[in-house]
Short mmCIF file of C-alpha atoms in Angstrom, two decimals:
data_model
loop_
_atom_site.label_atom_id
_atom_site.label_comp_id
_atom_site.label_asym_id
_atom_site.label_seq_id
_atom_site.Cartn_x
_atom_site.Cartn_y
_atom_site.Cartn_z
CA MET A 1 -20.80 -33.21 -0.05
CA LYS A 2 -20.40 -29.50 -0.52
CA ARG A 3 -18.54 -27.45 2.03
CA MET A 4 -18.68 -23.95 3.53
CA ARG A 5 -16.07 -22.19 5.64
CA PHE A 6 -16.24 -18.75 7.06
CA LEU A 7 -13.67 -16.96 9.27
CA ALA A 8 -16.05 -14.79 11.24
CA ASP A 9 -13.38 -13.29 13.49
CA LEU A 10 -11.29 -12.17 10.50
CA ALA A 11 -14.34 -10.71 8.84
CA ASP A 12 -15.17 -8.68 12.03
CA SER A 13 -11.56 -7.44 12.30
CA THR A 14 -11.65 -5.91 8.80
CA GLN A 15 -14.84 -3.83 9.32
CA PRO A 16 -14.43 -0.14 9.31
CA PRO A 17 -14.86 1.95 12.57
CA PRO A 18 -18.34 3.43 13.22
CA HIS A 19 -18.61 6.80 11.35
CA GLY A 20 -14.86 6.75 10.67
CA ASN A 21 -14.12 7.71 14.27
CA SER A 22 -10.53 7.87 15.59
CA ASP A 23 -8.72 9.25 18.52
CA ASN A 24 -6.82 11.61 16.39
CA PRO A 25 -8.83 13.27 13.63
CA SER A 26 -5.77 14.70 11.93
CA HIS A 27 -4.38 11.18 11.49
CA PRO A 28 -6.87 8.34 11.93
CA SER A 29 -5.78 5.10 13.50
CA THR A 30 -3.71 3.30 10.79
CA ASP A 31 -4.54 -0.06 12.42
CA ILE A 32 -8.07 0.28 10.90
CA TRP A 33 -7.90 3.09 8.54
CA ARG A 34 -8.13 2.35 4.83
CA ASN A 35 -9.52 5.45 3.20
CA GLN A 36 -11.13 3.33 0.47
CA THR A 37 -7.78 2.68 -1.20
CA GLY A 38 -7.52 -1.10 -0.63
CA SER A 39 -3.68 -1.29 -0.36
CA TYR A 40 -1.89 -4.55 -0.22
CA VAL A 41 -0.63 -3.70 3.26
CA ASP A 42 -4.13 -3.18 4.46
CA ALA A 43 -5.13 -6.76 3.44
CA LEU A 44 -1.88 -8.30 4.64
CA TYR A 45 -2.08 -6.63 8.00
CA ALA A 46 -5.63 -7.87 8.64
CA ILE A 47 -4.44 -11.50 8.08
CA LEU A 48 -1.34 -11.03 10.18
CA GLN A 49 -3.37 -9.81 13.03
CA HIS A 50 -5.87 -12.58 12.77
CA LYS A 51 -3.11 -15.24 12.69
CA LYS A 52 -1.40 -13.46 15.64
CA TRP A 53 1.74 -13.27 13.54
CA THR A 54 2.37 -9.69 14.57
CA HIS A 55 1.78 -7.50 17.69
CA LEU A 56 3.01 -4.36 15.82
CA PRO A 57 0.83 -1.49 14.76
CA ARG A 58 -0.02 -1.27 11.09
CA TYR A 59 2.43 1.50 10.25
CA MET A 60 5.25 -0.66 11.47
CA ILE A 61 4.37 -3.46 9.11
CA ALA A 62 3.89 -0.88 6.22
CA GLY A 63 7.30 0.51 6.96
CA MET A 64 9.17 -2.82 7.40
CA THR A 65 7.79 -4.07 4.09
CA ALA A 66 9.04 -0.85 2.47
CA GLY A 67 5.70 -0.39 0.77
CA LEU A 68 5.18 2.78 2.86
CA PHE A 69 7.97 4.55 1.01
CA ARG A 70 6.61 3.95 -2.37
CA PHE A 71 5.65 7.13 -4.24
CA VAL A 72 4.19 6.63 -7.73
CA VAL A 73 1.73 8.67 -9.69
CA ASP A 74 0.38 8.46 -13.18
CA ARG A 75 0.49 11.61 -15.12
CA ARG A 76 -3.21 12.29 -14.81
CA LEU A 77 -3.39 11.71 -10.91
CA THR A 78 -5.91 8.80 -11.28
CA THR A 79 -6.52 6.52 -8.38
CA GLU A 80 -4.53 3.85 -10.24
CA SER A 81 -1.45 5.56 -8.94
CA ILE A 82 -1.89 4.01 -5.58
CA SER A 83 -1.61 0.41 -6.95
CA ALA A 84 0.79 1.02 -9.82
CA TYR A 85 3.74 -1.14 -9.18
CA ASN A 86 5.08 -4.71 -9.71
CA TRP A 87 2.78 -6.74 -7.40
CA MET A 88 4.50 -10.10 -7.98
CA ALA A 89 7.94 -8.77 -7.03
CA GLU A 90 7.13 -6.36 -4.28
CA ASN A 91 4.33 -8.10 -2.45
CA PHE A 92 6.35 -11.33 -2.36
CA VAL A 93 9.37 -9.52 -0.90
CA ALA A 94 7.15 -7.62 1.49
CA ALA A 95 5.88 -10.81 2.99
CA ASP A 96 9.38 -12.26 3.04
CA PHE A 97 10.82 -9.22 4.75
CA ILE A 98 8.49 -9.88 7.82
CA GLY A 99 9.13 -13.61 7.92
CA VAL A 100 6.09 -14.80 6.01
CA THR A 101 6.23 -17.59 3.41
CA ALA A 102 3.68 -16.82 0.74
CA SER A 103 2.54 -18.29 -2.55
CA GLN A 104 1.01 -16.03 -5.22
CA ALA A 105 0.05 -15.91 -8.87
CA ALA A 106 -0.99 -13.16 -11.31
CA GLY A 107 -1.70 -12.66 -14.97
CA PHE A 108 -4.16 -11.31 -17.53
CA SER A 109 -7.83 -12.39 -17.77
CA PHE A 110 -7.77 -12.18 -21.56
CA GLU A 111 -5.31 -15.03 -21.89
CA PRO A 112 -6.77 -18.25 -23.26
CA THR A 113 -5.46 -20.14 -20.26
CA PHE A 114 -7.13 -17.88 -17.73
CA PRO A 115 -9.88 -20.31 -16.90
CA LEU A 116 -7.34 -22.88 -15.67
CA TYR A 117 -5.63 -20.26 -13.53
CA GLN A 118 -9.01 -19.13 -12.21
CA LYS A 119 -9.87 -22.65 -11.09
CA GLN A 120 -6.49 -23.06 -9.35
CA ALA A 121 -6.89 -19.73 -7.68
CA VAL A 122 -10.22 -20.71 -6.20
CA LEU A 123 -8.64 -24.11 -5.03
CA ASP A 124 -5.67 -22.31 -3.42
CA ILE A 125 -7.83 -19.64 -1.70
CA LYS A 126 -10.19 -22.33 -0.40
CA ALA A 127 -7.29 -24.38 0.92
CA SER A 128 -5.96 -21.40 2.68
CA ILE A 129 -9.35 -20.68 4.33
CA ASP A 130 -9.44 -24.40 5.46
CA ARG A 131 -6.19 -23.77 7.18
CA GLY A 132 -7.81 -20.85 9.05
CA THR A 133 -5.87 -18.23 7.00
CA GLY A 134 -7.43 -15.45 4.92
CA ALA A 135 -6.18 -14.73 1.46
CA VAL A 136 -5.25 -11.57 -0.40
CA LEU A 137 -7.08 -11.06 -3.64
CA TRP A 138 -7.08 -8.24 -6.23
CA HIS A 139 -10.72 -7.29 -6.92
CA ASP A 140 -10.30 -3.79 -8.27
CA GLN A 141 -8.51 -3.26 -4.90
CA PHE A 142 -6.70 -5.54 -2.53
CA VAL A 143 -9.31 -7.37 -0.46
CA VAL A 144 -9.29 -10.13 2.18
CA VAL A 145 -11.02 -13.40 1.32
CA VAL A 146 -12.62 -14.63 4.57
CA GLY A 147 -14.62 -17.66 3.48
CA TYR A 148 -16.27 -19.63 0.80
CA ASP A 149 -19.54 -21.60 0.08
CA ASP A 150 -19.38 -24.52 -2.43
CA ASP A 151 -23.12 -24.83 -2.57
CA GLU A 152 -23.50 -21.26 -3.83
CA GLU A 153 -20.03 -21.27 -5.42
CA VAL A 154 -18.98 -17.95 -3.90
CA LEU A 155 -16.12 -16.46 -2.10
CA PHE A 156 -16.72 -14.08 0.88
CA PHE A 157 -14.43 -11.10 1.06
CA CYS A 158 -14.07 -7.83 3.00
CA THR A 159 -12.76 -4.52 1.65
CA GLY A 160 -12.26 -2.83 5.01
CA ASP A 161 -14.31 0.25 3.97
CA ASP A 162 -17.57 -1.55 3.37
CA PRO A 163 -19.55 -2.67 6.51
CA GLU A 164 -20.79 -5.81 4.74
CA VAL A 165 -19.11 -9.02 3.89
CA LEU A 166 -19.31 -9.21 0.12
CA ARG A 167 -19.81 -12.19 -2.22
CA LEU A 168 -17.81 -13.08 -5.32
CA PRO A 169 -18.90 -15.95 -7.57
CA TYR A 170 -16.16 -18.44 -8.47
CA THR A 171 -16.72 -17.54 -12.05
CA LEU A 172 -15.87 -13.88 -11.52
CA VAL A 173 -12.64 -14.46 -9.53
CA GLY A 174 -9.83 -12.54 -11.49
CA ARG A 175 -12.35 -10.69 -13.69
CA ASN A 176 -11.85 -7.12 -12.84
CA SER A 177 -12.46 -3.76 -14.40
CA SER A 178 -8.82 -4.02 -15.51
CA PRO A 179 -7.38 -7.16 -17.15
CA TYR A 180 -5.16 -7.95 -14.18
CA TRP A 181 -5.72 -10.79 -11.66
CA TYR A 182 -3.65 -11.56 -8.61
CA TYR A 183 -3.90 -13.52 -5.38
CA GLN A 184 -1.57 -14.40 -2.46
CA VAL A 185 -1.90 -16.93 0.24
CA LEU A 186 0.22 -16.81 3.45
CA GLU A 187 1.60 -20.20 4.52
CA ALA A 188 3.85 -19.84 7.52
CA HIS A 189 5.65 -17.33 9.71
CA GLN A 190 9.00 -17.38 11.37
CA SER A 191 10.86 -14.96 13.63
CA ILE A 192 13.09 -12.30 12.08
CA ASP A 193 15.69 -9.78 13.25
CA MET A 194 13.12 -6.86 13.39
CA TRP A 195 15.74 -4.10 13.58
CA GLU A 196 17.81 -5.40 10.64
CA VAL A 197 14.60 -5.42 8.66
CA CYS A 198 13.82 -1.83 9.67
CA LYS A 199 17.33 -0.77 8.67
CA GLU A 200 16.85 -2.49 5.30
CA SER A 201 13.58 -0.68 4.77
CA LEU A 202 15.35 2.61 5.02
CA LEU A 203 17.71 1.55 2.29
CA GLN A 204 14.77 0.56 0.19
CA ALA A 205 13.33 4.00 0.79
CA VAL A 206 16.37 5.61 -0.86
CA TYR A 207 16.05 3.13 -3.81
CA LYS A 208 12.32 3.89 -4.30
CA TRP A 209 13.05 7.61 -4.19
CA GLU A 210 15.84 7.43 -6.78
CA THR A 211 14.76 4.79 -9.09
CA HIS A 212 11.92 4.45 -11.64
CA ASP A 213 9.91 1.30 -11.49
CA TYR A 214 11.01 -0.55 -14.64
CA MET A 215 7.55 -2.06 -15.01
CA LEU A 216 5.99 1.36 -15.49
CA PRO A 217 6.25 3.29 -18.74
CA GLY A 218 7.88 6.61 -18.09
CA GLN A 219 5.63 8.48 -20.35
CA ASP A 220 2.59 7.46 -18.22
CA TYR A 221 4.09 7.29 -14.71
CA ALA A 222 6.55 8.97 -12.46
CA CYS A 223 8.26 7.52 -9.34
CA GLY A 224 10.04 8.90 -6.26
CA ALA A 225 11.44 12.36 -6.56
CA ALA A 226 10.12 12.67 -10.18
CA ALA A 227 6.54 12.13 -8.97
CA TYR A 228 6.41 15.48 -7.22
CA THR A 229 7.34 17.28 -10.46
CA ALA A 230 4.72 15.23 -12.18
CA ILE A 231 2.03 16.24 -9.65
CA ALA A 232 2.89 19.92 -9.91
CA ASP A 233 2.77 19.63 -13.70
CA VAL A 234 -0.60 17.96 -13.84
CA LEU A 235 -2.15 20.48 -11.36
CA GLN A 236 -0.97 23.35 -13.52
CA SER A 237 -2.20 21.69 -16.71
CA GLY A 238 -5.59 20.90 -15.25
CA ASN A 239 -5.57 17.52 -16.97
CA TYR A 240 -6.97 15.65 -13.93
CA GLU A 241 -10.27 14.79 -12.19
CA SER A 242 -10.54 16.44 -8.83
CA ASP A 243 -12.06 13.47 -6.91
CA GLN A 244 -9.36 11.03 -8.07
CA ALA A 245 -6.58 13.50 -7.49
CA THR A 246 -7.94 14.05 -3.97
CA THR A 247 -7.85 10.38 -3.21
CA VAL A 248 -4.26 10.10 -4.39
CA LEU A 249 -3.10 13.11 -2.43
CA ARG A 250 -4.91 12.00 0.70
CA TYR A 251 -3.35 8.54 0.37
CA TYR A 252 0.12 9.95 0.24
CA ALA A 253 -0.72 12.38 3.06
CA TYR A 254 -1.46 9.39 5.25
CA THR A 255 1.46 7.25 4.21
CA ARG A 256 3.83 10.23 4.93
CA GLY A 257 2.22 10.56 8.19
CA ASP A 258 2.80 6.92 8.83
CA ILE A 259 6.44 7.31 7.86
CA ALA A 260 6.87 9.91 10.50
CA LEU A 261 5.47 7.56 13.16
CA TYR A 262 7.60 4.63 11.78
CA VAL A 263 10.89 6.36 11.84
CA LYS A 264 10.44 7.61 15.37
CA THR A 265 10.60 4.06 16.53
CA LEU A 266 13.95 3.59 14.76
CA GLU A 267 15.92 6.30 16.61
CA HIS A 268 18.35 3.84 17.99
CA LEU A 269 19.50 2.55 14.64
CA SER A 270 21.95 5.41 14.05
CA PRO A 271 23.15 8.58 15.91
CA TYR A 272 21.86 10.57 12.83
CA MET A 273 18.32 9.15 12.93
CA ASN A 274 17.07 12.21 14.86
CA GLN A 275 17.61 14.13 11.57
CA VAL A 276 15.62 11.54 9.66
CA ILE A 277 12.86 11.82 12.25
CA MET A 278 12.81 15.62 12.15
CA ARG A 279 12.61 15.77 8.38
CA TYR A 280 9.85 13.21 7.99
CA THR A 281 7.90 15.00 10.66
CA LYS A 282 8.23 18.19 8.68
CA LEU A 283 7.13 16.38 5.61
CA ALA A 284 4.06 15.05 7.49
CA ASP A 285 3.16 18.55 8.59
CA ILE A 286 3.29 19.87 4.93
CA TYR A 287 0.91 17.12 3.96
CA ARG A 288 -1.47 18.18 6.79
CA SER A 289 -1.57 21.54 5.16
CA ILE A 290 -2.44 19.94 1.87
CA ILE A 291 -5.30 18.00 3.54
CA GLU A 292 -6.55 21.34 4.97
CA VAL A 293 -6.87 22.69 1.36
CA LEU A 294 -8.51 19.60 0.13
CA ASP A 295 -11.07 19.72 3.01
CA ASP A 296 -12.34 23.05 1.60
CA SER A 297 -13.90 20.80 -1.07
CA THR A 298 -15.84 23.57 -2.82
CA ALA A 299 -12.77 25.63 -3.74
CA TRP A 300 -10.77 22.46 -4.67
CA ASP A 301 -13.57 20.77 -6.64
CA VAL A 302 -14.17 23.73 -8.83
CA ARG A 303 -10.45 24.16 -9.27
CA GLU A 304 -10.40 27.62 -7.87
CA PRO A 305 -6.95 28.95 -8.98
CA GLU A 306 -5.90 29.99 -5.53
CA SER A 307 -6.69 26.53 -4.08
CA VAL A 308 -4.94 24.64 -6.83
CA GLN A 309 -1.90 26.99 -6.67
CA ARG A 310 -1.74 26.44 -2.90
CA VAL A 311 -1.60 22.65 -3.31
CA SER A 312 0.90 22.99 -6.06
CA GLU A 313 3.13 25.16 -3.87
CA LEU A 314 2.74 22.74 -1.00
CA ILE A 315 3.60 19.76 -3.14
CA GLN A 316 6.81 21.45 -4.28
CA SER A 317 7.64 22.03 -0.62
CA ALA A 318 6.84 18.44 0.16
CA GLY A 319 9.18 17.23 -2.59
CA ASP A 320 12.01 19.31 -1.08
CA ALA A 321 11.32 18.07 2.37
CA GLU A 322 11.26 14.41 1.33
CA GLN A 323 14.57 14.93 -0.52
CA THR A 324 16.17 16.17 2.69
CA ALA A 325 14.72 13.16 4.51
CA ILE A 326 16.32 10.81 1.99
CA ASP A 327 19.60 12.68 2.31
CA ALA A 328 19.44 12.18 6.04
CA ILE A 329 18.98 8.42 5.62
CA LYS A 330 22.12 8.43 3.43
CA GLN A 331 23.98 10.22 6.15
CA ALA A 332 22.67 7.82 8.76
CA PHE A 333 23.87 4.68 6.86
CA PRO A 334 26.71 5.87 4.55
CA GLU A 335 28.68 2.69 4.75
CA THR A 336 25.89 0.31 3.85
CA ILE A 337 24.58 2.49 1.13
CA ASN A 338 28.03 3.03 -0.41
CA ASN A 339 28.72 -0.74 -0.38
CA ARG A 340 25.66 -1.20 -2.48
CA SER A 341 26.03 1.87 -4.61
CA SER A 342 25.74 -0.21 -7.85
CA ASP A 343 22.30 -1.52 -6.75
CA ILE A 344 21.00 -0.02 -3.47
CA GLY A 345 17.74 -1.93 -4.07
CA LEU A 346 19.49 -5.26 -3.86
CA ARG A 347 17.67 -7.30 -1.29
#
């Protein structure tokens, strides 16, 4: 007998707000906002809320997992910048940071063994749905699988920016526009020392700022502080597509706004956290100015020199501001950082 299972309440929770409304137009609610980027944290957070494994706002989960502090761009400012990192390592650790046991797998769809992995992926995802837990799947963005139908041999998934529940045939699972496939299922949750995790996330912020992701070829990608120089260079060269560059810049504008919200909740972690808060607030303000330029879409889209130059100048200011924020974190936690100076990214 064939089976069907559909988590309607999870599907409902991932739908976008009507007309993109929010209480604060300068910074839409990050509990529901996705901006068509399909980040891992977006998918993870939807499942955490559905399972009642968190009562925290989305920006807190994004900060605690340290993904919020990632700053990576490819050297043509394509939308791939947003998802260019080591999924297997970082997504597994992100779940672990917040007390979630997870299983995952990834690979390339051109490998001869892919059909076997594809079959196992479908089985694992269906088993997760049967337990009442959605699954994270890469389908040209991170999406939430909310059900399946064995009769029609399809998975049901939500993107968070599409009002409809979408269908994915079992035979197309893992077949994306790029050769990469990935999925993650969440299995259990346990309590954590929240403030220790938050402190650790700030150490990870320093690591991500100062270290190039070893999985990304340096000639194609820039990370952390170097990413700001790369953005300024590509804007001056003109070797970018305006719409993709806009998506990348908007994404980082919202993540930097979320960081400002996140660090405000951590004031008690150190007497110097007020400096961290002040500097990330300044950074968020600079990004709001960048958004104002992007909102004048006509000037930006036609690459009007004054518009491009203004964004370039603001990006350089943002880079300086984020460096001072990282310096403030170092001042706030000098002993811990110095004890791990050989590998501040050690988890």
